């Protein structure tokens, strides 16, 4: 049911995590209890769907002008930034661009 619902829902990425039946949580009372192997199988299906949607979203942005806020990374040769719609961009480090906005063609 979840996959069918998500198939018709516009989104670019999912945050997926299995619930656990812990004392004091509502998950403990959910019936039927779903096995760990089934949770893993469902999680993998959702991760595959999410990966596909992320790739589609990135492809849909090609050729569009975006604004990036450049940030440092652990790698001194690379800077990363996120666009206004949260696309991750990496480029060769230019220290003077750190903490600045730059228009790029994605």
GROMACS .gro file of C-alpha atoms in nm:
model
  106
    1UNK     CA    1   0.000   0.000   0.000
    2UNK     CA    2   0.281   0.240   0.086
    3UNK     CA    3   0.455   0.189  -0.249
    4UNK     CA    4   0.129   0.240  -0.438
    5UNK     CA    5   0.059   0.560  -0.245
    6UNK     CA    6   0.412   0.692  -0.297
    7UNK     CA    7   0.401   0.606  -0.666
    8UNK     CA    8   0.137   0.878  -0.712
    9UNK     CA    9   0.294   1.127  -0.469
   10UNK     CA   10   0.540   1.392  -0.588
   11UNK     CA   11   0.853   1.387  -0.373
   12UNK     CA   12   1.225   1.394  -0.438
   13UNK     CA   13   1.359   1.197  -0.141
   14UNK     CA   14   1.240   0.981   0.146
   15UNK     CA   15   1.377   0.950   0.499
   16UNK     CA   16   1.332   0.580   0.576
   17UNK     CA   17   1.373   0.403   0.905
   18UNK     CA   18   1.210   0.091   1.051
   19UNK     CA   19   1.002   0.125   1.364
   20UNK     CA   20   1.081  -0.090   1.663
   21UNK     CA   21   0.849  -0.240   1.918
   22UNK     CA   22   0.989  -0.082   2.234
   23UNK     CA   23   0.827  -0.073   2.574
   24UNK     CA   24   0.632   0.249   2.622
   25UNK     CA   25   0.580   0.315   2.249
   26UNK     CA   26   0.266   0.280   2.038
   27UNK     CA   27   0.464   0.055   1.803
   28UNK     CA   28   0.446  -0.215   2.069
   29UNK     CA   29   0.069  -0.239   2.020
   30UNK     CA   30   0.066  -0.248   1.638
   31UNK     CA   31  -0.067  -0.579   1.510
   32UNK     CA   32   0.034  -0.788   1.333
   33UNK     CA   33   0.398  -0.762   1.435
   34UNK     CA   34   0.618  -0.733   1.128
   35UNK     CA   35   0.929  -0.952   1.127
   36UNK     CA   36   1.275  -0.798   1.106
   37UNK     CA   37   1.331  -0.962   0.767
   38UNK     CA   38   1.007  -0.812   0.633
   39UNK     CA   39   1.097  -0.469   0.771
   40UNK     CA   40   1.433  -0.499   0.596
   41UNK     CA   41   1.267  -0.603   0.268
   42UNK     CA   42   1.022  -0.312   0.282
   43UNK     CA   43   1.299  -0.070   0.373
   44UNK     CA   44   1.505  -0.181   0.073
   45UNK     CA   45   1.207  -0.128  -0.159
   46UNK     CA   46   1.157   0.223  -0.023
   47UNK     CA   47   1.528   0.304  -0.046
   48UNK     CA   48   1.526   0.192  -0.411
   49UNK     CA   49   1.227   0.414  -0.482
   50UNK     CA   50   1.390   0.707  -0.303
   51UNK     CA   51   1.719   0.661  -0.494
   52UNK     CA   52   1.528   0.658  -0.821
   53UNK     CA   53   1.336   0.975  -0.732
   54UNK     CA   54   1.654   1.154  -0.623
   55UNK     CA   55   1.820   1.069  -0.955
   56UNK     CA   56   1.511   1.185  -1.147
   57UNK     CA   57   1.505   1.512  -0.952
   58UNK     CA   58   1.873   1.583  -1.018
   59UNK     CA   59   1.822   1.510  -1.390
   60UNK     CA   60   1.523   1.748  -1.399
   61UNK     CA   61   1.745   2.030  -1.273
   62UNK     CA   62   2.010   2.002  -1.545
   63UNK     CA   63   2.061   2.325  -1.733
   64UNK     CA   64   1.879   2.534  -1.471
   65UNK     CA   65   2.042   2.827  -1.295
   66UNK     CA   66   2.067   2.779  -0.919
   67UNK     CA   67   2.219   2.970  -0.629
   68UNK     CA   68   2.473   2.780  -0.418
   69UNK     CA   69   2.604   2.867  -0.072
   70UNK     CA   70   2.960   2.731  -0.068
   71UNK     CA   71   3.085   2.555   0.245
   72UNK     CA   72   3.408   2.385   0.347
   73UNK     CA   73   3.452   2.009   0.363
   74UNK     CA   74   3.693   1.775   0.535
   75UNK     CA   75   3.876   1.751   0.202
   76UNK     CA   76   4.081   2.073   0.163
   77UNK     CA   77   4.069   2.039  -0.218
   78UNK     CA   78   3.688   2.037  -0.240
   79UNK     CA   79   3.407   2.273  -0.144
   80UNK     CA   80   3.043   2.171  -0.121
   81UNK     CA   81   2.729   2.374  -0.133
   82UNK     CA   82   2.354   2.338  -0.141
   83UNK     CA   83   2.121   2.511  -0.382
   84UNK     CA   84   1.802   2.680  -0.273
   85UNK     CA   85   1.618   2.354  -0.337
   86UNK     CA   86   1.877   2.150  -0.147
   87UNK     CA   87   2.079   2.001  -0.431
   88UNK     CA   88   2.432   1.911  -0.323
   89UNK     CA   89   2.702   2.057  -0.546
   90UNK     CA   90   3.079   1.998  -0.521
   91UNK     CA   91   3.361   2.191  -0.685
   92UNK     CA   92   3.733   2.242  -0.662
   93UNK     CA   93   3.817   2.450  -0.355
   94UNK     CA   94   3.826   2.826  -0.401
   95UNK     CA   95   3.874   2.958  -0.048
   96UNK     CA   96   3.746   3.307  -0.134
   97UNK     CA   97   3.405   3.159  -0.225
   98UNK     CA   98   3.346   2.991   0.113
   99UNK     CA   99   3.035   3.135   0.286
  100UNK     CA  100   2.933   3.319  -0.030
  101UNK     CA  101   2.647   3.267  -0.273
  102UNK     CA  102   2.717   3.194  -0.638
  103UNK     CA  103   2.488   3.142  -0.935
  104UNK     CA  104   2.568   2.821  -1.123
  105UNK     CA  105   2.415   2.628  -1.410
  106UNK     CA  106   2.333   2.289  -1.271
   0.00000   0.00000   0.00000
